Short mmCIF file of C-alpha atoms in Angstrom, two decimals:
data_model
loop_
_atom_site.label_atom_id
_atom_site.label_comp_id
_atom_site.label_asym_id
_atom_site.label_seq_id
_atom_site.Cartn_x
_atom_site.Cartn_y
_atom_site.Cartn_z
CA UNK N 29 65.30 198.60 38.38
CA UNK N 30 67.20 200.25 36.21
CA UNK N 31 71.24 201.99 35.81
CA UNK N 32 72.93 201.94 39.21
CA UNK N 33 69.23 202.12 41.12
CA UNK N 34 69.35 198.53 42.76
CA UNK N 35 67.14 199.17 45.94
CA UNK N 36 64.24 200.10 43.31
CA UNK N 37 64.25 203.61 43.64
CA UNK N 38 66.55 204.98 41.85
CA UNK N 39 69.24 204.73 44.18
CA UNK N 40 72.74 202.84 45.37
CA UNK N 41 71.82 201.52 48.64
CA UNK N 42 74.54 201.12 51.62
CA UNK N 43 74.19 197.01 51.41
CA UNK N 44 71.41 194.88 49.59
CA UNK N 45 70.92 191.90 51.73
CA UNK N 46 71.42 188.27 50.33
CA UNK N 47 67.90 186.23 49.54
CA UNK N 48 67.93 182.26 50.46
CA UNK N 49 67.51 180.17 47.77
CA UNK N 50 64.01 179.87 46.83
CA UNK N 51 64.45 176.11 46.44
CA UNK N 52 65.62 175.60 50.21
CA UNK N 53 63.71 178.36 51.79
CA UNK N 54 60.29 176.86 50.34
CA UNK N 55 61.53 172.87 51.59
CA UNK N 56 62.33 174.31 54.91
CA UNK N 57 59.50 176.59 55.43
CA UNK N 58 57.60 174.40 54.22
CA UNK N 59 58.89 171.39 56.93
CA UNK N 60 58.10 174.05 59.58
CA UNK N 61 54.58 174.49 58.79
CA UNK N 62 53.86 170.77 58.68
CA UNK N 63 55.84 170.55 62.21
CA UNK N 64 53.43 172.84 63.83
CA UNK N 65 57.00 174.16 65.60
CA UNK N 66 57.65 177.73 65.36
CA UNK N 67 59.85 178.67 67.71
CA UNK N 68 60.98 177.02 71.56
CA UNK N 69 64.14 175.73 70.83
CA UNK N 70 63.11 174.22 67.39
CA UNK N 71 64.67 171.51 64.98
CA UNK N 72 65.49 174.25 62.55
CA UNK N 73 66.98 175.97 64.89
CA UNK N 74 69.50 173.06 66.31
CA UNK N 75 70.36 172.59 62.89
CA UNK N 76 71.40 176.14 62.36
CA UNK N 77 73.20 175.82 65.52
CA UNK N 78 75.04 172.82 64.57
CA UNK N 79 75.89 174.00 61.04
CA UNK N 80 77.50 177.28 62.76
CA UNK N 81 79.65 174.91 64.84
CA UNK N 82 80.69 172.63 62.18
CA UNK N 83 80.78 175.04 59.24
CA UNK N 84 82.46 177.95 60.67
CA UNK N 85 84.13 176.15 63.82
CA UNK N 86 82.49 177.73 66.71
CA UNK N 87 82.03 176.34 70.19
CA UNK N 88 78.68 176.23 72.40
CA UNK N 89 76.80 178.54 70.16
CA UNK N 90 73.47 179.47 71.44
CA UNK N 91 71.62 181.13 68.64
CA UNK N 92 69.60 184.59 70.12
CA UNK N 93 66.52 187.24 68.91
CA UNK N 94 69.85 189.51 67.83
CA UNK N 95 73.26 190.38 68.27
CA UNK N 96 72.29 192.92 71.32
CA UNK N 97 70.76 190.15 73.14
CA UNK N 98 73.98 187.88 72.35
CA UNK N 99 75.80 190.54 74.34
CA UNK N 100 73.10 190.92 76.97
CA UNK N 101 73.06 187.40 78.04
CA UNK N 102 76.50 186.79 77.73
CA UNK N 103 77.61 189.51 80.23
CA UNK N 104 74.40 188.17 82.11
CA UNK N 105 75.62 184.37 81.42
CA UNK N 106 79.32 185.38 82.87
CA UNK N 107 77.95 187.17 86.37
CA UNK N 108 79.58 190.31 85.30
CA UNK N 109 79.62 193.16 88.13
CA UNK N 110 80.95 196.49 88.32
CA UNK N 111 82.84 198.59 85.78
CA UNK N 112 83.37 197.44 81.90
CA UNK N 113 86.42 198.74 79.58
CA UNK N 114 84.89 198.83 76.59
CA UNK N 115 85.63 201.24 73.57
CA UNK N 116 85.03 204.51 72.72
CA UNK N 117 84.20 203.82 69.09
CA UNK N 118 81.33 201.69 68.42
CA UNK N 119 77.81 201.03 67.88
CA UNK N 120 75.52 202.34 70.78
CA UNK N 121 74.03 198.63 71.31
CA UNK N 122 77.60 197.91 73.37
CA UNK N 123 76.98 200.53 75.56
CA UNK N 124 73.22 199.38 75.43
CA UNK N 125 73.67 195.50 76.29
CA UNK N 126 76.43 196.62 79.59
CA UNK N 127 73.81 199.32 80.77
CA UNK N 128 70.88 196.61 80.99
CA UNK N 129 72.94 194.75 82.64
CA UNK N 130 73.93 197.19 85.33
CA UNK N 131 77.18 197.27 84.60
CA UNK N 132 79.15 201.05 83.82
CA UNK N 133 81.45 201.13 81.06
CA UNK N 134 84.48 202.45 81.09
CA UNK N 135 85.70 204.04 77.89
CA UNK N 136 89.40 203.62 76.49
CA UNK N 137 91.03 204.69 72.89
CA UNK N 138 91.45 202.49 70.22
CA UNK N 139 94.29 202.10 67.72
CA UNK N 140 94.49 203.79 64.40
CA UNK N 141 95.02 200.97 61.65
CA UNK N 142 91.54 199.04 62.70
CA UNK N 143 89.94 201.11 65.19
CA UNK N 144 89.68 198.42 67.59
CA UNK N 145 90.23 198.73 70.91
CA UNK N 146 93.63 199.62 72.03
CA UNK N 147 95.24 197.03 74.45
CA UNK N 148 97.63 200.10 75.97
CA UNK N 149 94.67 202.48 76.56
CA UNK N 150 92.21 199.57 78.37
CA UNK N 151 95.30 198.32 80.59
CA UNK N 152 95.95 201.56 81.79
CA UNK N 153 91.83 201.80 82.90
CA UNK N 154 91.86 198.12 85.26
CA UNK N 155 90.63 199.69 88.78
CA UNK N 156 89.85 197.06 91.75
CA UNK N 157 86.23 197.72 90.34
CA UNK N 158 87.10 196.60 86.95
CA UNK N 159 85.12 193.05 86.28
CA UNK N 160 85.88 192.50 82.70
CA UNK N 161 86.97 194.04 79.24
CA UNK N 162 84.71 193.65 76.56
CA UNK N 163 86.64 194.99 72.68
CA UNK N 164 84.96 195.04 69.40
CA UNK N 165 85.53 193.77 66.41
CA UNK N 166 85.28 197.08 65.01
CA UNK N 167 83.89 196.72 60.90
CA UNK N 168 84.87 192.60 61.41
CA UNK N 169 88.51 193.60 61.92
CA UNK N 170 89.47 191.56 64.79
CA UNK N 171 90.49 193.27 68.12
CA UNK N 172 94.44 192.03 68.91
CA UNK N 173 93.23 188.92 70.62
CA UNK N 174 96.79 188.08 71.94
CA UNK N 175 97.66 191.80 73.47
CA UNK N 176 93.89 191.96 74.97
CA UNK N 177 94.29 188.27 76.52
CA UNK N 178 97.64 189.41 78.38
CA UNK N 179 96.09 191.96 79.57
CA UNK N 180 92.58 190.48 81.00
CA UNK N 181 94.88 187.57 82.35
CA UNK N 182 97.49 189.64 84.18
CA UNK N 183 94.39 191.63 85.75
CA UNK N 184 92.13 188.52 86.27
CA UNK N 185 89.33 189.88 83.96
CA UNK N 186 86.63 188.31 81.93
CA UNK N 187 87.37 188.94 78.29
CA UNK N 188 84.07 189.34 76.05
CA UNK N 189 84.05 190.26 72.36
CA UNK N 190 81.44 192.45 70.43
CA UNK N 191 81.89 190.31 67.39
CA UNK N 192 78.87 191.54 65.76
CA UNK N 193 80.24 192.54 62.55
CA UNK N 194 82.58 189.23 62.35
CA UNK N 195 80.67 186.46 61.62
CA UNK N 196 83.11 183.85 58.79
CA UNK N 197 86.29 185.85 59.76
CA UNK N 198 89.37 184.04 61.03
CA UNK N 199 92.87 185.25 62.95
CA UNK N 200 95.79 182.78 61.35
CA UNK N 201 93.39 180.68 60.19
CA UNK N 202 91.55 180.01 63.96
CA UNK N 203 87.82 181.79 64.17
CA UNK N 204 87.80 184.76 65.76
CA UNK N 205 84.83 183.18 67.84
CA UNK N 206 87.35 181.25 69.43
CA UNK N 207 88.85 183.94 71.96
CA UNK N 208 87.84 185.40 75.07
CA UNK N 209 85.59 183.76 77.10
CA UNK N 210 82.72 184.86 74.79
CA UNK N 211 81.56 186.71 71.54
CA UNK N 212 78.45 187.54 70.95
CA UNK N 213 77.70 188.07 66.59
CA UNK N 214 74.86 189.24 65.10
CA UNK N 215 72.94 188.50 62.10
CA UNK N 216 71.35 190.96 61.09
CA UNK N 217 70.06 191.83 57.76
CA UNK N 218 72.89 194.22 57.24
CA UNK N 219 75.33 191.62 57.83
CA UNK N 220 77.92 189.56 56.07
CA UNK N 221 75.16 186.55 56.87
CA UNK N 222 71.58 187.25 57.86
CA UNK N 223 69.05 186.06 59.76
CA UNK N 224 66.90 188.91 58.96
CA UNK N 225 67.38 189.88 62.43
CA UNK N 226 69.06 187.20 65.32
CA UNK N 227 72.24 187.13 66.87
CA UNK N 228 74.32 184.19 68.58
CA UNK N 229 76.68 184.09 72.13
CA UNK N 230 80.18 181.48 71.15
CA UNK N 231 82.19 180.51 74.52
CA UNK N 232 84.67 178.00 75.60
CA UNK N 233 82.89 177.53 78.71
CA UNK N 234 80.08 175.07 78.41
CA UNK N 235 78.66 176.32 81.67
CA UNK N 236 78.19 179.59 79.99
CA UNK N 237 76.34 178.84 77.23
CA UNK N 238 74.14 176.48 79.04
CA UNK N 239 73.13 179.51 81.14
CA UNK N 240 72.71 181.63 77.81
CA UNK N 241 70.51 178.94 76.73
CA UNK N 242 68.16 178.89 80.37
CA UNK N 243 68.65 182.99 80.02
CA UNK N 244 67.27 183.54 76.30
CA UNK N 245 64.24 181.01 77.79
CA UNK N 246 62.71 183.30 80.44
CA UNK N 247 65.41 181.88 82.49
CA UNK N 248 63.49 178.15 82.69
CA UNK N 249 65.09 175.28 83.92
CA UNK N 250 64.96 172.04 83.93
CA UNK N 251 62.58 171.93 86.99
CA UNK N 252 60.69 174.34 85.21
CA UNK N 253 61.35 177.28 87.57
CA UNK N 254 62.37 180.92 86.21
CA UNK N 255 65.47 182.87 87.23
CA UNK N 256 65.07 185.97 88.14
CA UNK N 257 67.09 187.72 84.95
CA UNK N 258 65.42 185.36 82.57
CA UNK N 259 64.03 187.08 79.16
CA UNK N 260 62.81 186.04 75.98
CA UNK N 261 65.77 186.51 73.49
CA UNK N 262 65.00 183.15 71.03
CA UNK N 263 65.62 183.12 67.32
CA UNK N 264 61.95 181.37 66.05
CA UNK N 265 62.29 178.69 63.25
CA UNK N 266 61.61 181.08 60.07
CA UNK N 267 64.54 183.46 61.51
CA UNK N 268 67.28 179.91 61.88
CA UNK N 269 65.45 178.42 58.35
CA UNK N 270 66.67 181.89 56.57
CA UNK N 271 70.61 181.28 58.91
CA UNK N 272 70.46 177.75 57.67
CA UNK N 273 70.22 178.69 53.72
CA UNK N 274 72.63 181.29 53.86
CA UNK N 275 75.19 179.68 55.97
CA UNK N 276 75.68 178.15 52.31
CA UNK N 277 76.39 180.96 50.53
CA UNK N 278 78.53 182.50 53.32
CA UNK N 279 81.78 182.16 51.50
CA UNK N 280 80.07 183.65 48.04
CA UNK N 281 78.92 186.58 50.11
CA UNK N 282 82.59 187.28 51.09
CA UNK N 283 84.24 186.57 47.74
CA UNK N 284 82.25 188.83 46.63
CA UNK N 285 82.56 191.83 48.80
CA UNK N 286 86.34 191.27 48.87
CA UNK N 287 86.34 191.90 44.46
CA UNK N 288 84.23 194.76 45.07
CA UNK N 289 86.43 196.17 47.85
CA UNK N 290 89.40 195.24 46.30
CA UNK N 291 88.00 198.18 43.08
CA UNK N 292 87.74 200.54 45.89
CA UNK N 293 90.99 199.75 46.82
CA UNK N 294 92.78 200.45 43.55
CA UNK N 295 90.35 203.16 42.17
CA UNK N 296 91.34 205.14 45.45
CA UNK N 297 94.91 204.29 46.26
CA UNK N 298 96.88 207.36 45.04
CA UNK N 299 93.84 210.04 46.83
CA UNK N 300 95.87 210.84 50.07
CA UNK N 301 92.76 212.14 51.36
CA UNK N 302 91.43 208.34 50.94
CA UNK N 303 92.17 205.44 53.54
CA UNK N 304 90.72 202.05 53.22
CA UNK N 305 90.49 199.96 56.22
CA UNK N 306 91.74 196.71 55.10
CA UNK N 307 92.10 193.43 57.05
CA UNK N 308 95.87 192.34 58.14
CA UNK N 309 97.75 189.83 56.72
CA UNK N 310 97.11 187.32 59.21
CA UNK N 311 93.45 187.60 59.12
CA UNK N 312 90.96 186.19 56.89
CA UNK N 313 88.26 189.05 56.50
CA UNK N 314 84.91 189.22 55.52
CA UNK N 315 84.45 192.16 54.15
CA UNK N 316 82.01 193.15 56.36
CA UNK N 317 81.85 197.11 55.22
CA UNK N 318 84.09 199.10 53.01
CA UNK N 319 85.40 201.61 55.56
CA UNK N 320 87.20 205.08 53.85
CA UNK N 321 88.51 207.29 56.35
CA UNK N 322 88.75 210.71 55.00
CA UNK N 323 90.56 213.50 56.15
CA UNK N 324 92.94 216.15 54.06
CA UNK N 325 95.64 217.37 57.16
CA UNK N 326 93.19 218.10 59.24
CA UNK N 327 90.27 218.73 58.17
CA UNK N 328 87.69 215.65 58.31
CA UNK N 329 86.01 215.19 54.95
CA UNK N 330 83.19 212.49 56.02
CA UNK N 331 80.44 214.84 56.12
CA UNK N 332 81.55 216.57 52.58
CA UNK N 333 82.02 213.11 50.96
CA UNK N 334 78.32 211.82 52.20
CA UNK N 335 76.57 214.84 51.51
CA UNK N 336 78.42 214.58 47.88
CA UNK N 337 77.43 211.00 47.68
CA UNK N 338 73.54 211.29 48.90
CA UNK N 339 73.20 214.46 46.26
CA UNK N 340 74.30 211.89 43.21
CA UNK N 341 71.55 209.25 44.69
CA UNK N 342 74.17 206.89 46.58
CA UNK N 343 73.87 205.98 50.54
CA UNK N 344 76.48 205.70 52.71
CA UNK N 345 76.74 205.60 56.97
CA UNK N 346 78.49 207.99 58.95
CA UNK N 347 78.71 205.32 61.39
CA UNK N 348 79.75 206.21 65.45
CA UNK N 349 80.15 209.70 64.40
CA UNK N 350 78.59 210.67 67.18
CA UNK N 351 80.28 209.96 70.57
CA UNK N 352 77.24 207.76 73.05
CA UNK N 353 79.35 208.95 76.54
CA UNK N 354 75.68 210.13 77.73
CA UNK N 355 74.77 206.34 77.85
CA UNK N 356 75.99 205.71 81.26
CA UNK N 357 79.83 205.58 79.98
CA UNK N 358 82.67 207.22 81.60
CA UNK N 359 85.32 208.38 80.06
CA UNK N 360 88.48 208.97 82.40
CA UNK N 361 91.11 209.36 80.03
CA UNK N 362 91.22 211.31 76.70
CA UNK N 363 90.48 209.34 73.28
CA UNK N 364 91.70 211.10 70.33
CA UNK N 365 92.09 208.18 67.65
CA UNK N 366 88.34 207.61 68.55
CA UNK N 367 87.73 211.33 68.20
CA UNK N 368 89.17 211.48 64.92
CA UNK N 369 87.86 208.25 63.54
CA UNK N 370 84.69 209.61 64.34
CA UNK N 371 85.26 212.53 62.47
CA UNK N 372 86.49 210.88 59.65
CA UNK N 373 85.02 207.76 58.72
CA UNK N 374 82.38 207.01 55.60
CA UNK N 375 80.78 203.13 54.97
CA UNK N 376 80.51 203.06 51.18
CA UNK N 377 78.00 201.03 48.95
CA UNK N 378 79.47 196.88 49.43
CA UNK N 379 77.36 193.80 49.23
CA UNK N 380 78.16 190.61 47.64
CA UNK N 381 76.32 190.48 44.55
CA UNK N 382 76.93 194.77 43.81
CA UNK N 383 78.13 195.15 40.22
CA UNK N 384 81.55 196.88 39.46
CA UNK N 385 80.31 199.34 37.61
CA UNK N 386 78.64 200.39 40.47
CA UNK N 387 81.95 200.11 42.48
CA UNK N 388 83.35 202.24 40.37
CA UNK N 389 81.04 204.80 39.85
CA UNK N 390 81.05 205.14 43.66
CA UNK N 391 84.98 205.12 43.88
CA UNK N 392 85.00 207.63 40.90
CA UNK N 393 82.54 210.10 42.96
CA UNK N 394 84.35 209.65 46.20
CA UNK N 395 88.13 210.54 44.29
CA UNK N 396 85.61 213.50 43.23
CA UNK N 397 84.58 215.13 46.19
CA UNK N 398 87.58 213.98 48.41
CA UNK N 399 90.08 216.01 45.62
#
């Protein structure tokens, strides 16, 4: 590797994933092997669980194959039924997981500071039809957990969260696990913390996750018999071995990303072309992605800025720029923060470990092109 090529060729990737310590990895892998226990609801993988719980403060976590699957089974795990609010700015895998489940989401607007899903917009959706509301954590900025909770609760709806992006972050100092009556995270190698690919369903209810648990089995029970939605969503050993090492480093990860986002910030402040997404005061982020939204009046600058970016060797994701209404979703009401977010917004270069002078030379070319 050499300069500001860090993937190896030359390049600045979007996010270079965190390795486990060789030390650990090798001990663990190593204790798996001699076990003969791969997968099946392994003693790696209890561990894992058990660490998420006490480490990060979750409740009934049921560790899954990945994040979509979390959602999946906990829509599944909840006996969801009928028409979803959901928002019209996110990853196609929300869409995905309500679809499989038969479900039809409903599409409402989300709110310009975090581009999570606005409480106003979903209220103003609740039909008799209406089973449940499931928001997303858009970038790990948390949803407004209090608003969305009034609202389920004055309707009588299930409240689900996409936390997928969230995993470490906290809303006045309580995990952001801890709301709804489920969030389903993912760990995939792109996020915060990895378990190369896996995922994990949170909930209050302990009936829940005992069903996610039968569910991500083929649906076996005790008896041994097989529900009829049963699938095979488990996280194997390696997969909760790679979880358990990195749960360590967790708060490195994020110390780091927030001293590299923190350059974007101040490298970028005075270009009123430039917006950061930052997390609130109340919340303890993670830093999940550095999100610019970029827009002079308006004109949308996303596509100039990336095309920019990719021409001096340096990735970034135009991510839900495209709108996934063809996915089943209907969209009853119009949506035009999500139509301009998705016009506008640009993931730049952040990982824990990325140098500053990589920062910077980013932040410098973005001032550049955005001017």
């Amino acid at each position: 590797m050499s300069g500001d090529g860090l993937d190896g060729s030359g390049r600045i990737p979007l996010v270079l994933p965190r390795a486990p310590s060789s030390g650990e990895w090798s001990a663990l892998v190593e204790g798996i092997w001699a076990s003969g226990r791969l997968t099946n609801d392994g003693p790696v993988l209890r561990r894992f669980e058990a660490a998420l719980h006490k480490d990060l403060g979750w409740d009934n976590v049921a560790a899954t194959s990945s994040g979509t699957m979390a959602l999946q089974l906990a829509c599944r795990a909840l006996q969801l039924d009928g028409e979803v609010i959901t928002s019209a700015f996110t990853f196609p895998a929300t869409l995905q997981a309500l679809r499989w489940n038969g479900l039809v989401p409903v599409l409402a607007d989300v709110e310009p500071r975090w581009l999570t899903l606005d409480p106003a917009s979903a209220a103003a959706l609740v039909t008799p039809r209406t089973c449940a509301i499931v928001a997303v954590h858009t970038f790990g900025h948390p949803a407004d957990v209090a608003a969305l909770q009034s609202v389920a609760s004055r309707y009588g709806l299930a409240l689900v969260y996409d936390a997928a992006p969230a995993v470490g972050v906290r809303v006045d100092g309580v995990p952001v696990t801890a709301f709804g009556d489920a969030s389903a995270v993912s760990f995939h190698a792109t996020k915060v913390m990895h378990t190369v690919e896996g995922g994990a369903v949170c909930t209050p209810h302990d009936d829940a996750a005992e069903a996610v648990r039968r569910l991500r089995n083929f649906g076996l029970g005790e008896s041994g018999g097989a529900e009829e939605y049963g699938t095979n969503a488990k996280m194997n050993e390696l997969q909760a071995a790679v979880g358990l090492s990195l749960l360590r480093t967790l708060d490195a990860e994020v110390a780091g990303r927030a001293q590299a986002a923190a350059v974007y910030r101040e490298l970028l402040k005075d270009m009123s072309s430039v917006r950061l997404l930052w997390p609130a005061d109340t919340v303890s982020g993670n830093h999940a992605y550095a999100v610019a939204r970029l827009r002079a009046g308006t004109t949308a600058l996303a596509d100039k800025v990336s095309v920019f970016l990719d021409h001096h060797g340096v990735d970034s994701r135009r991510y839900f720029s495209h709108r996934y209404r063809s996915q089943g979703a209907i969209c009853p009401n119009p949506t035009p923060v999500a139509d301009a977010a998705a016009e506008d917004v640009l993931c730049l270069p952040l990982w824990g470990d990325i140098p500053l002078a990589t920062v910077e030379r980013v932040g410098g070319l973005v001032a550049e092109a955005a001017a």
